[in-house]
């Protein structure tokens, strides 16, 4: 599949590998499952952590003009009035009167009627669905409710009484915590515009049609940056962040062939955006948004200034000028990137096992930067003298990241398992090791093995991981 990479992997293949190997499990499975929720197993947890660390390193640690923040999930309810989410963060919803199935009206129009839903009002959608005589994809009836707006924010209550005055929302994006702390960050750090604040954390959206595995979730993590600039420089910084996002995607291992950018049409833009470009990935279910870049203007800070009554202007000392900064926002979803990474890394190829038998080798070609395990240490057999050396080697190598030690099953099956979970290197301790203190390093992608002295292993592994 690797050569040319014309077609992408089937989604079921990824779902089943993810479950079998412990990347992603269906949520609350022992209770019969909770629809559209997922839990991340040991390998998924590592992958997620590596991805978030890579993001933090690339966008925050390595840049002088970036700071981090960790805001709350529960914010003052007025925040979401100011941000426009109470008013605008809606999806158009339509029900089948017969089977009670619920759909997003815009998706129905696009997928079943194959026409654009861009710019359509609620009334337009109701009329189009009625007039087209569209059949319910579930039961085939042609009896639809009018289209209604449905707000995507989850609601909960603080304290024992469930009433309007105690209503709070689970944040649907991390961005607002950054805007409402803008003033505090400027006051407590010596930052000058242009500068940015980044945050990684959970967001919640009561999506009407979640699905496609972990593509659209009710609960997910975002990695967002709000980059504050002078208004007249927005095009320069928009281009800068578009390049940085592309560079990051390559840095974590994406190949360019299944990535493209797409600019939003005027009707498609979010209520706060003047320009948006999405990075799209060729998922098994087609080209879909992976992550995005938006020019949010001064919309958020201006609205928060209005709603809170606080002065959120910035004073430019060099120019002796006060203004509300404008904002460029690069945003990424952790789980969506993770799904794309799994699909992008997945490969199958004909191979021959250690006994000379042909088999189909499944390999996740993760970049070592994000691979759950950096290496696996494998004693050829479970003999005490080999196990002892292997455990010592594994312990020593753990300074480079997560190292798996595995002494079960035949060596061939252990290599297969490591290929399937994307471990870049397998280090095997055999009888020759006991004679001359050398071990083999097997490269996941080429399957080539080389012998190196144990004393050089640390340096060897570090070099290989760093050159990735
Ligand atoms: P979509 O059009 O797919 O609903 P969006 O344009 O509303 O997404 P943004 O609000 O721009 O998405 O969110 C930023 C990023 O967060 C997206 O690019 C995506 O990676 C991720 N994301 C958004 N919604 C979800 C979700 N329901 N589940 C998983 N990830 C999501």
Short mmCIF file of C-alpha atoms and ligand atoms in Angstrom, two decimals:
data_model
loop_
_atom_site.label_atom_id
_atom_site.label_comp_id
_atom_site.label_asym_id
_atom_site.label_seq_id
_atom_site.Cartn_x
_atom_site.Cartn_y
_atom_site.Cartn_z
CA UNK A 1 0.00 0.00 0.00
CA UNK A 2 2.89 2.34 0.77
CA UNK A 3 4.02 2.73 -2.84
CA UNK A 4 1.98 5.57 -4.29
CA UNK A 5 -0.46 5.36 -1.37
CA UNK A 6 -3.38 5.82 -3.75
CA UNK A 7 -6.09 4.50 -1.48
CA UNK A 8 -6.49 4.93 2.21
CA UNK A 9 -7.05 2.21 4.79
CA UNK A 10 -10.58 1.05 5.68
CA UNK A 11 -11.94 2.57 8.86
CA UNK A 12 -12.93 -0.87 10.26
CA UNK A 13 -9.31 -1.97 9.97
CA UNK A 14 -8.18 0.95 12.12
CA UNK A 15 -11.02 0.51 14.64
CA UNK A 16 -10.22 -3.15 15.09
CA UNK A 17 -6.47 -2.66 15.36
CA UNK A 18 -7.04 0.17 17.84
CA UNK A 19 -9.19 -2.04 20.01
CA UNK A 20 -7.09 -5.22 19.70
CA UNK A 21 -3.84 -3.50 20.59
CA UNK A 22 -5.15 -1.16 23.26
CA UNK A 23 -5.20 2.23 21.54
CA UNK A 24 -8.94 2.95 21.79
CA UNK A 25 -11.73 0.98 23.50
CA UNK A 26 -15.48 1.56 23.15
CA UNK A 27 -16.54 3.64 26.18
CA UNK A 28 -18.05 1.98 29.30
CA UNK A 29 -17.95 -1.37 27.56
CA UNK A 30 -18.64 -3.57 30.63
CA UNK A 31 -21.95 -1.71 31.05
CA UNK A 32 -22.96 -2.40 27.47
CA UNK A 33 -21.26 0.72 26.20
CA UNK A 34 -22.25 4.39 26.07
CA UNK A 35 -22.86 5.34 22.46
CA UNK A 36 -20.25 7.54 20.82
CA UNK A 37 -17.87 7.56 23.76
CA UNK A 38 -14.41 6.04 23.72
CA UNK A 39 -11.65 5.37 26.21
CA UNK A 40 -7.99 5.49 25.34
CA UNK A 41 -6.05 2.37 26.33
CA UNK A 42 -2.40 2.22 27.37
CA UNK A 43 -1.07 2.77 23.84
CA UNK A 44 -3.66 5.43 23.02
CA UNK A 45 -2.79 7.27 26.22
CA UNK A 46 0.91 7.29 25.26
CA UNK A 47 0.16 8.40 21.72
CA UNK A 48 -2.07 11.21 22.94
CA UNK A 49 0.51 12.37 25.45
CA UNK A 50 3.28 12.30 22.84
CA UNK A 51 1.13 14.29 20.45
CA UNK A 52 0.26 16.92 23.05
CA UNK A 53 3.89 17.14 24.19
CA UNK A 54 5.03 17.53 20.58
CA UNK A 55 2.51 20.33 20.11
CA UNK A 56 3.58 22.07 23.32
CA UNK A 57 7.24 21.77 22.44
CA UNK A 58 6.80 22.97 18.85
CA UNK A 59 4.41 25.86 19.45
CA UNK A 60 5.13 26.99 23.02
CA UNK A 61 8.51 25.91 24.38
CA UNK A 62 10.56 26.60 21.30
CA UNK A 63 9.17 30.08 20.71
CA UNK A 64 10.00 33.27 22.52
CA UNK A 65 6.67 34.85 21.58
CA UNK A 66 4.43 32.14 23.07
CA UNK A 67 3.10 31.47 26.58
CA UNK A 68 1.00 28.64 27.98
CA UNK A 69 -2.25 28.74 29.91
CA UNK A 70 -4.47 26.18 31.62
CA UNK A 71 -7.93 27.66 32.03
CA UNK A 72 -11.04 26.10 33.56
CA UNK A 73 -13.65 23.95 31.89
CA UNK A 74 -16.36 25.82 33.81
CA UNK A 75 -16.33 29.53 33.09
CA UNK A 76 -18.78 32.29 33.98
CA UNK A 77 -21.93 31.79 31.85
CA UNK A 78 -21.64 35.36 30.58
CA UNK A 79 -18.45 34.29 28.78
CA UNK A 80 -20.57 32.27 26.34
CA UNK A 81 -23.01 35.11 25.84
CA UNK A 82 -20.13 37.45 25.01
CA UNK A 83 -18.43 34.91 22.75
CA UNK A 84 -21.65 34.43 20.78
CA UNK A 85 -21.95 30.73 21.59
CA UNK A 86 -25.31 30.99 23.38
CA UNK A 87 -26.75 32.72 20.33
CA UNK A 88 -24.81 31.22 17.46
CA UNK A 89 -23.32 27.84 18.32
CA UNK A 90 -26.15 25.85 16.82
CA UNK A 91 -26.63 23.02 14.41
CA UNK A 92 -29.80 22.65 12.32
CA UNK A 93 -31.70 19.59 13.53
CA UNK A 94 -34.47 17.65 11.83
CA UNK A 95 -36.41 14.58 13.05
CA UNK A 96 -38.12 11.78 11.18
CA UNK A 97 -41.66 11.74 12.58
CA UNK A 98 -42.05 8.02 12.07
CA UNK A 99 -38.86 6.42 13.45
CA UNK A 100 -37.77 9.44 15.54
CA UNK A 101 -34.26 9.36 14.07
CA UNK A 102 -32.50 12.66 14.33
CA UNK A 103 -30.23 14.22 11.72
CA UNK A 104 -28.27 17.35 11.00
CA UNK A 105 -30.31 19.01 8.27
CA UNK A 106 -27.25 20.47 6.53
CA UNK A 107 -25.57 17.05 6.36
CA UNK A 108 -28.74 15.44 4.97
CA UNK A 109 -28.96 18.08 2.26
CA UNK A 110 -25.29 17.68 1.36
CA UNK A 111 -25.05 13.92 1.50
CA UNK A 112 -28.48 12.75 0.39
CA UNK A 113 -29.51 15.56 -1.94
CA UNK A 114 -25.96 16.30 -3.04
CA UNK A 115 -26.30 20.04 -2.93
CA UNK A 116 -24.50 22.68 -0.95
CA UNK A 117 -26.01 23.77 2.35
CA UNK A 118 -23.82 26.86 2.49
CA UNK A 119 -25.69 29.95 3.60
CA UNK A 120 -29.09 28.26 3.90
CA UNK A 121 -31.43 29.54 6.61
CA UNK A 122 -33.47 27.24 8.85
CA UNK A 123 -36.54 28.04 6.69
CA UNK A 124 -34.62 27.26 3.46
CA UNK A 125 -33.58 23.87 4.82
CA UNK A 126 -37.11 23.00 5.95
CA UNK A 127 -38.44 23.86 2.49
CA UNK A 128 -35.70 21.98 0.62
CA UNK A 129 -36.22 18.82 2.67
CA UNK A 130 -40.02 18.96 2.24
CA UNK A 131 -39.92 19.77 -1.47
CA UNK A 132 -37.28 17.21 -2.37
CA UNK A 133 -39.45 14.43 -0.97
CA UNK A 134 -36.38 13.10 0.82
CA UNK A 135 -36.72 9.63 2.37
CA UNK A 136 -35.49 9.00 5.91
CA UNK A 137 -32.16 7.13 5.59
CA UNK A 138 -33.22 4.88 8.51
CA UNK A 139 -36.88 3.94 7.86
CA UNK A 140 -37.64 5.36 4.42
CA UNK A 141 -40.58 7.52 5.58
CA UNK A 142 -41.05 11.00 4.07
CA UNK A 143 -42.44 12.72 7.13
CA UNK A 144 -40.11 15.34 8.55
CA UNK A 145 -40.43 17.89 11.36
CA UNK A 146 -39.48 21.46 10.51
CA UNK A 147 -35.76 22.16 10.93
CA UNK A 148 -34.87 23.61 14.35
CA UNK A 149 -31.77 25.13 15.85
CA UNK A 150 -30.03 23.06 18.48
CA UNK A 151 -27.35 24.55 20.74
CA UNK A 152 -24.28 22.33 21.02
CA UNK A 153 -23.20 23.38 24.50
CA UNK A 154 -23.58 20.87 27.34
CA UNK A 155 -25.24 22.38 30.37
CA UNK A 156 -24.84 21.61 34.03
CA UNK A 157 -25.57 23.30 37.36
CA UNK A 158 -23.37 24.44 40.21
CA UNK A 159 -24.76 23.47 43.61
CA UNK A 160 -27.88 21.52 44.55
CA UNK A 161 -30.53 23.60 42.80
CA UNK A 162 -31.04 23.25 39.07
CA UNK A 163 -32.23 26.66 37.97
CA UNK A 164 -31.26 29.39 35.55
CA UNK A 165 -29.14 31.21 38.14
CA UNK A 166 -26.90 28.17 38.70
CA UNK A 167 -26.60 27.17 35.04
CA UNK A 168 -23.09 26.75 33.65
CA UNK A 169 -21.78 25.31 30.39
CA UNK A 170 -19.00 22.85 29.75
CA UNK A 171 -16.70 24.81 27.46
CA UNK A 172 -17.18 24.00 23.77
CA UNK A 173 -13.72 25.39 22.93
CA UNK A 174 -10.62 26.24 24.91
CA UNK A 175 -10.16 29.62 23.21
CA UNK A 176 -12.39 31.67 25.52
CA UNK A 177 -10.29 30.94 28.62
CA UNK A 178 -7.42 32.58 26.77
CA UNK A 179 -9.40 35.71 25.87
CA UNK A 180 -10.76 36.23 29.37
CA UNK A 181 -7.25 35.92 30.83
CA UNK A 182 -5.63 38.16 28.22
CA UNK A 183 -5.42 41.14 30.55
CA UNK A 184 -3.95 39.07 33.40
CA UNK A 185 -1.31 37.56 31.13
CA UNK A 186 -0.28 40.96 29.79
CA UNK A 187 -0.04 42.30 33.34
CA UNK A 188 1.90 39.40 34.81
CA UNK A 189 4.28 38.56 31.94
CA UNK A 190 6.48 40.99 30.10
CA UNK A 191 4.96 40.30 26.72
CA UNK A 192 4.74 42.64 23.77
CA UNK A 193 2.56 42.28 20.74
CA UNK A 194 2.88 40.21 18.64
CA UNK A 195 2.63 37.31 21.08
CA UNK A 196 0.46 34.28 21.59
CA UNK A 197 -1.11 32.17 24.32
CA UNK A 198 -1.61 28.44 23.85
CA UNK A 199 -3.72 25.95 25.73
CA UNK A 200 -4.43 22.22 25.61
CA UNK A 201 -7.56 20.85 27.21
CA UNK A 202 -10.95 19.22 27.02
CA UNK A 203 -13.85 20.67 25.09
CA UNK A 204 -17.41 19.37 24.98
CA UNK A 205 -19.97 19.51 22.18
CA UNK A 206 -23.36 17.88 22.19
CA UNK A 207 -23.00 16.86 18.54
CA UNK A 208 -26.22 15.59 16.93
CA UNK A 209 -24.39 13.16 14.73
CA UNK A 210 -21.13 12.11 16.32
CA UNK A 211 -19.38 9.26 14.62
CA UNK A 212 -16.74 7.95 12.28
CA UNK A 213 -14.97 6.45 15.27
CA UNK A 214 -13.08 9.23 17.07
CA UNK A 215 -13.49 11.81 14.28
CA UNK A 216 -16.48 13.61 15.82
CA UNK A 217 -16.77 13.23 19.57
CA UNK A 218 -18.89 14.63 22.36
CA UNK A 219 -15.84 15.12 24.51
CA UNK A 220 -12.44 15.83 22.98
CA UNK A 221 -9.24 17.75 23.49
CA UNK A 222 -8.19 20.87 21.69
CA UNK A 223 -4.78 22.43 21.24
CA UNK A 224 -5.41 26.10 20.53
CA UNK A 225 -3.37 29.24 20.08
CA UNK A 226 -4.63 32.79 20.17
CA UNK A 227 -1.97 35.00 18.60
CA UNK A 228 -2.40 38.71 19.33
CA UNK A 229 -1.35 41.18 16.66
CA UNK A 230 -1.77 44.71 15.33
CA UNK A 231 -4.73 44.72 12.94
CA UNK A 232 -2.79 45.82 9.86
CA UNK A 233 -0.41 42.84 10.15
CA UNK A 234 -3.05 40.11 9.99
CA UNK A 235 -2.22 38.80 6.53
CA UNK A 236 1.46 38.43 7.36
CA UNK A 237 0.68 36.44 10.52
CA UNK A 238 -2.05 34.39 8.88
CA UNK A 239 0.55 33.19 6.35
CA UNK A 240 3.11 32.61 9.08
CA UNK A 241 0.74 30.36 11.07
CA UNK A 242 -0.42 28.51 7.99
CA UNK A 243 3.23 27.59 7.36
CA UNK A 244 3.84 26.70 10.99
CA UNK A 245 0.84 24.38 11.06
CA UNK A 246 2.03 22.65 7.88
CA UNK A 247 5.52 22.35 9.36
CA UNK A 248 4.13 20.84 12.56
CA UNK A 249 2.06 18.27 10.67
CA UNK A 250 5.19 17.17 8.81
CA UNK A 251 7.24 17.16 12.02
CA UNK A 252 4.90 14.66 13.66
CA UNK A 253 5.10 12.42 10.61
CA UNK A 254 2.27 13.27 8.20
CA UNK A 255 3.09 12.67 4.56
CA UNK A 256 1.88 15.40 2.21
CA UNK A 257 -0.18 13.22 -0.16
CA UNK A 258 -3.29 13.01 2.04
CA UNK A 259 -3.21 16.61 3.23
CA UNK A 260 -4.63 19.68 1.55
CA UNK A 261 -5.87 23.11 2.54
CA UNK A 262 -9.30 24.54 1.82
CA UNK A 263 -10.54 28.06 2.39
CA UNK A 264 -14.04 28.59 3.80
CA UNK A 265 -16.55 30.32 1.55
CA UNK A 266 -18.15 33.55 2.85
CA UNK A 267 -21.34 31.82 4.05
CA UNK A 268 -19.48 29.01 5.75
CA UNK A 269 -17.37 31.24 8.02
CA UNK A 270 -18.00 31.01 11.78
CA UNK A 271 -19.64 34.01 13.36
CA UNK A 272 -16.30 35.35 14.59
CA UNK A 273 -14.11 34.73 11.56
CA UNK A 274 -13.04 36.95 8.64
CA UNK A 275 -10.97 34.23 7.00
CA UNK A 276 -10.60 30.52 7.72
CA UNK A 277 -8.44 27.90 6.09
CA UNK A 278 -8.87 24.26 7.06
CA UNK A 279 -6.26 21.58 6.72
CA UNK A 280 -8.13 18.59 5.35
CA UNK A 281 -7.03 14.99 5.56
CA UNK A 282 -8.08 12.16 3.26
CA UNK A 283 -9.77 9.99 5.91
CA UNK A 284 -11.22 6.56 4.97
CA UNK A 285 -14.57 8.40 4.70
CA UNK A 286 -13.26 11.17 2.44
CA UNK A 287 -11.57 14.57 2.70
CA UNK A 288 -12.53 16.13 6.04
CA UNK A 289 -11.38 18.94 8.28
CA UNK A 290 -8.35 17.97 10.32
CA UNK A 291 -7.54 21.33 11.89
CA UNK A 292 -7.98 24.97 11.06
CA UNK A 293 -6.66 28.50 11.04
CA UNK A 294 -8.96 31.48 11.58
CA UNK A 295 -8.60 35.24 11.63
CA UNK A 296 -10.89 36.12 14.54
CA UNK A 297 -10.29 39.89 14.22
CA UNK A 298 -10.82 41.74 17.54
CA UNK A 299 -14.24 40.10 17.87
CA UNK A 300 -13.64 38.19 21.11
CA UNK A 301 -11.69 40.79 23.08
CA UNK A 302 -14.11 43.51 21.97
CA UNK A 303 -17.13 41.48 23.05
CA UNK A 304 -15.57 40.56 26.39
CA UNK A 305 -14.73 44.19 26.98
CA UNK A 306 -18.35 45.09 26.27
CA UNK A 307 -19.88 42.32 28.39
CA UNK A 308 -17.48 42.50 31.34
CA UNK A 309 -16.98 46.26 31.42
CA UNK A 310 -13.21 45.68 31.79
CA UNK A 311 -10.72 47.54 29.65
CA UNK A 312 -9.14 44.90 27.40
CA UNK A 313 -7.09 47.24 25.26
CA UNK A 314 -3.36 46.92 24.86
CA UNK A 315 -0.97 49.83 25.15
CA UNK A 316 1.81 49.95 22.58
CA UNK A 317 4.55 51.94 24.32
CA UNK A 318 6.72 52.48 21.28
CA UNK A 319 3.88 54.01 19.30
CA UNK A 320 2.14 55.49 22.32
CA UNK A 321 -1.07 53.96 21.11
CA UNK A 322 -3.91 51.99 22.68
CA UNK A 323 -5.96 49.43 20.74
CA UNK A 324 -7.77 46.11 20.94
CA UNK A 325 -5.47 43.46 19.49
CA UNK A 326 -6.58 41.30 16.60
CA UNK A 327 -6.22 37.54 16.73
CA UNK A 328 -5.01 34.71 14.52
CA UNK A 329 -6.11 31.31 15.80
CA UNK A 330 -4.49 27.99 14.84
CA UNK A 331 -6.60 25.20 16.33
CA UNK A 332 -6.25 21.42 16.36
CA UNK A 333 -8.21 18.53 17.82
CA UNK A 334 -6.12 15.89 19.59
CA UNK A 335 -8.30 12.84 18.83
CA UNK A 336 -8.91 13.87 15.24
CA UNK A 337 -5.18 14.23 14.67
CA UNK A 338 -4.70 10.91 16.38
CA UNK A 339 -7.15 9.19 14.05
CA UNK A 340 -5.44 10.76 11.05
CA UNK A 341 -2.04 9.70 12.38
CA UNK A 342 -3.24 6.11 12.77
CA UNK A 343 -4.60 6.11 9.19
CA UNK A 344 -1.50 7.81 7.80
CA UNK A 345 0.91 5.45 9.56
CA UNK A 346 -0.99 2.27 8.65
CA UNK A 347 0.66 0.06 6.07
CA UNK A 348 0.47 -3.54 4.89
CA UNK A 349 3.10 -5.37 2.90
CA UNK A 350 3.98 -8.94 1.93
CA UNK A 351 6.74 -10.31 4.15
CA UNK A 352 8.42 -13.54 5.15
CA UNK A 353 8.64 -14.57 8.79
CA UNK A 354 11.68 -15.97 10.62
CA UNK A 355 10.74 -19.52 9.56
CA UNK A 356 10.50 -18.54 5.90
CA UNK A 357 6.69 -18.45 5.76
CA UNK A 358 4.98 -15.63 3.85
CA UNK A 359 2.56 -13.33 5.72
CA UNK A 360 1.04 -9.89 5.42
CA UNK A 361 3.00 -7.54 7.60
CA UNK A 362 0.93 -4.82 9.26
CA UNK A 363 3.02 -1.88 10.34
CA UNK A 364 2.25 1.51 11.81
CA UNK A 365 4.96 3.75 10.45
CA UNK A 366 4.75 6.32 13.23
CA UNK A 367 7.39 8.97 13.46
CA UNK A 368 9.46 8.01 16.57
CA UNK A 369 8.54 11.40 18.05
CA UNK A 370 4.98 10.24 18.61
CA UNK A 371 5.32 6.43 18.64
CA UNK A 372 3.92 5.03 21.93
CA UNK A 373 7.06 2.95 22.52
CA UNK A 374 10.45 4.19 21.38
CA UNK A 375 11.88 0.68 21.45
CA UNK A 376 11.14 -2.85 22.64
CA UNK A 377 13.72 -4.99 24.38
CA UNK A 378 13.29 -8.69 23.69
CA UNK A 379 15.28 -11.59 25.13
CA UNK A 380 15.43 -14.25 22.40
CA UNK A 381 14.20 -16.84 24.91
CA UNK A 382 12.95 -16.72 28.44
CA UNK A 383 16.24 -17.96 29.92
CA UNK A 384 17.37 -16.32 33.18
CA UNK A 385 20.77 -15.27 31.80
CA UNK A 386 19.12 -13.54 28.79
CA UNK A 387 16.27 -12.05 30.84
CA UNK A 388 18.70 -10.50 33.28
CA UNK A 389 20.67 -8.68 30.57
CA UNK A 390 17.48 -7.67 28.72
CA UNK A 391 15.91 -6.12 31.80
CA UNK A 392 19.10 -4.23 32.53
CA UNK A 393 19.22 -2.93 28.94
CA UNK A 394 15.54 -1.86 29.07
CA UNK A 395 16.08 -0.03 32.37
CA UNK A 396 19.03 1.85 30.97
CA UNK A 397 17.18 2.89 27.79
CA UNK A 398 14.14 4.28 29.61
CA UNK A 399 15.83 7.69 29.78
CA UNK A 400 14.87 8.03 26.07
CA UNK A 401 11.15 7.50 26.59
CA UNK A 402 8.82 4.58 26.98
CA UNK A 403 10.55 1.22 26.37
CA UNK A 404 8.64 -2.04 26.30
CA UNK A 405 10.11 -5.22 27.73
CA UNK A 406 8.54 -8.39 26.30
CA UNK A 407 9.59 -11.99 26.92
CA UNK A 408 6.40 -13.81 25.85
CA UNK A 409 5.82 -15.87 22.67
CA UNK A 410 8.18 -16.54 19.79
CA UNK A 411 10.49 -13.79 18.60
CA UNK A 412 8.65 -13.61 15.25
CA UNK A 413 5.32 -12.93 16.93
CA UNK A 414 6.89 -10.31 19.16
CA UNK A 415 8.31 -8.50 16.12
CA UNK A 416 4.87 -8.60 14.51
CA UNK A 417 3.26 -7.08 17.58
CA UNK A 418 5.83 -4.28 17.72
CA UNK A 419 5.35 -3.57 13.99
CA UNK A 420 1.61 -3.36 14.52
CA UNK A 421 1.89 -0.84 17.34
CA UNK A 422 4.51 1.20 15.53
CA UNK A 423 7.57 0.67 17.73
CA UNK A 424 10.49 2.02 15.69
CA UNK A 425 13.19 -0.30 17.09
CA UNK A 426 13.42 -3.82 18.52
CA UNK A 427 16.51 -4.70 20.50
CA UNK A 428 17.11 -8.41 20.84
CA UNK A 429 19.31 -10.08 23.43
CA UNK A 430 20.55 -13.50 22.25
CA UNK A 431 23.24 -16.02 23.16
CA UNK A 432 25.93 -14.07 21.34
CA UNK A 433 25.16 -11.21 23.74
CA UNK A 434 26.46 -13.35 26.59
CA UNK A 435 29.73 -13.92 24.73
CA UNK A 436 30.54 -10.48 23.40
CA UNK A 437 28.00 -8.05 24.94
CA UNK A 438 26.49 -7.08 21.60
CA UNK A 439 22.78 -6.96 20.75
CA UNK A 440 20.79 -6.56 17.54
CA UNK A 441 18.76 -3.49 16.65
CA UNK A 442 15.96 -4.15 14.19
CA UNK A 443 14.58 -1.22 12.25
CA UNK A 444 10.76 -1.34 11.96
CA UNK A 445 10.59 0.11 8.46
CA UNK A 446 13.44 -1.70 6.72
CA UNK A 447 13.46 -4.81 8.98
CA UNK A 448 17.27 -4.62 8.76
CA UNK A 449 19.16 -5.80 11.81
CA UNK A 450 22.56 -4.57 12.91
CA UNK A 451 24.70 -5.67 15.84
CA UNK A 452 25.93 -3.07 18.28
CA UNK A 453 27.80 -3.29 21.57
CA UNK A 454 25.57 -2.77 24.63
CA UNK A 455 27.89 0.06 25.65
CA UNK A 456 26.93 1.97 22.49
CA UNK A 457 23.19 1.33 22.69
CA UNK A 458 22.33 4.55 24.47
CA UNK A 459 24.11 6.67 21.90
CA UNK A 460 22.79 4.60 18.98
CA UNK A 461 19.17 4.89 20.08
CA UNK A 462 19.44 8.58 20.93
CA UNK A 463 20.93 9.32 17.50
CA UNK A 464 18.27 7.37 15.69
CA UNK A 465 15.43 8.95 17.62
CA UNK A 466 16.81 12.45 17.21
CA UNK A 467 17.39 12.19 13.48
CA UNK A 468 13.72 11.32 12.88
P1 LIG B 1 -16.59 20.66 12.36
O1 LIG B 1 -16.85 21.54 11.19
O2 LIG B 1 -15.93 19.33 12.01
O3 LIG B 1 -17.72 20.50 13.32
P2 LIG B 1 -15.48 22.92 13.57
O4 LIG B 1 -15.11 23.71 12.36
O5 LIG B 1 -16.67 23.25 14.36
O6 LIG B 1 -15.48 21.36 13.21
P3 LIG B 1 -13.58 24.07 15.29
O7 LIG B 1 -14.58 24.73 16.12
O8 LIG B 1 -12.77 24.88 14.35
O9 LIG B 1 -14.24 22.86 14.50
O10 LIG B 1 -12.65 23.20 16.24
C1 LIG B 1 -11.27 23.13 16.08
C2 LIG B 1 -10.77 21.71 15.94
O11 LIG B 1 -11.28 20.89 17.00
C3 LIG B 1 -11.24 21.01 14.67
O12 LIG B 1 -10.39 21.30 13.60
C4 LIG B 1 -11.17 19.56 15.06
O13 LIG B 1 -9.83 19.07 14.94
C5 LIG B 1 -11.53 19.58 16.52
N1 LIG B 1 -12.95 19.25 16.74
C6 LIG B 1 -14.01 20.06 16.62
N2 LIG B 1 -15.16 19.43 16.92
C7 LIG B 1 -14.80 18.16 17.26
C8 LIG B 1 -15.54 17.01 17.69
N3 LIG B 1 -16.84 17.04 17.86
N4 LIG B 1 -14.83 15.89 17.95
C9 LIG B 1 -13.49 15.84 17.80
N5 LIG B 1 -12.76 16.89 17.41
C10 LIG B 1 -13.39 18.04 17.13
#
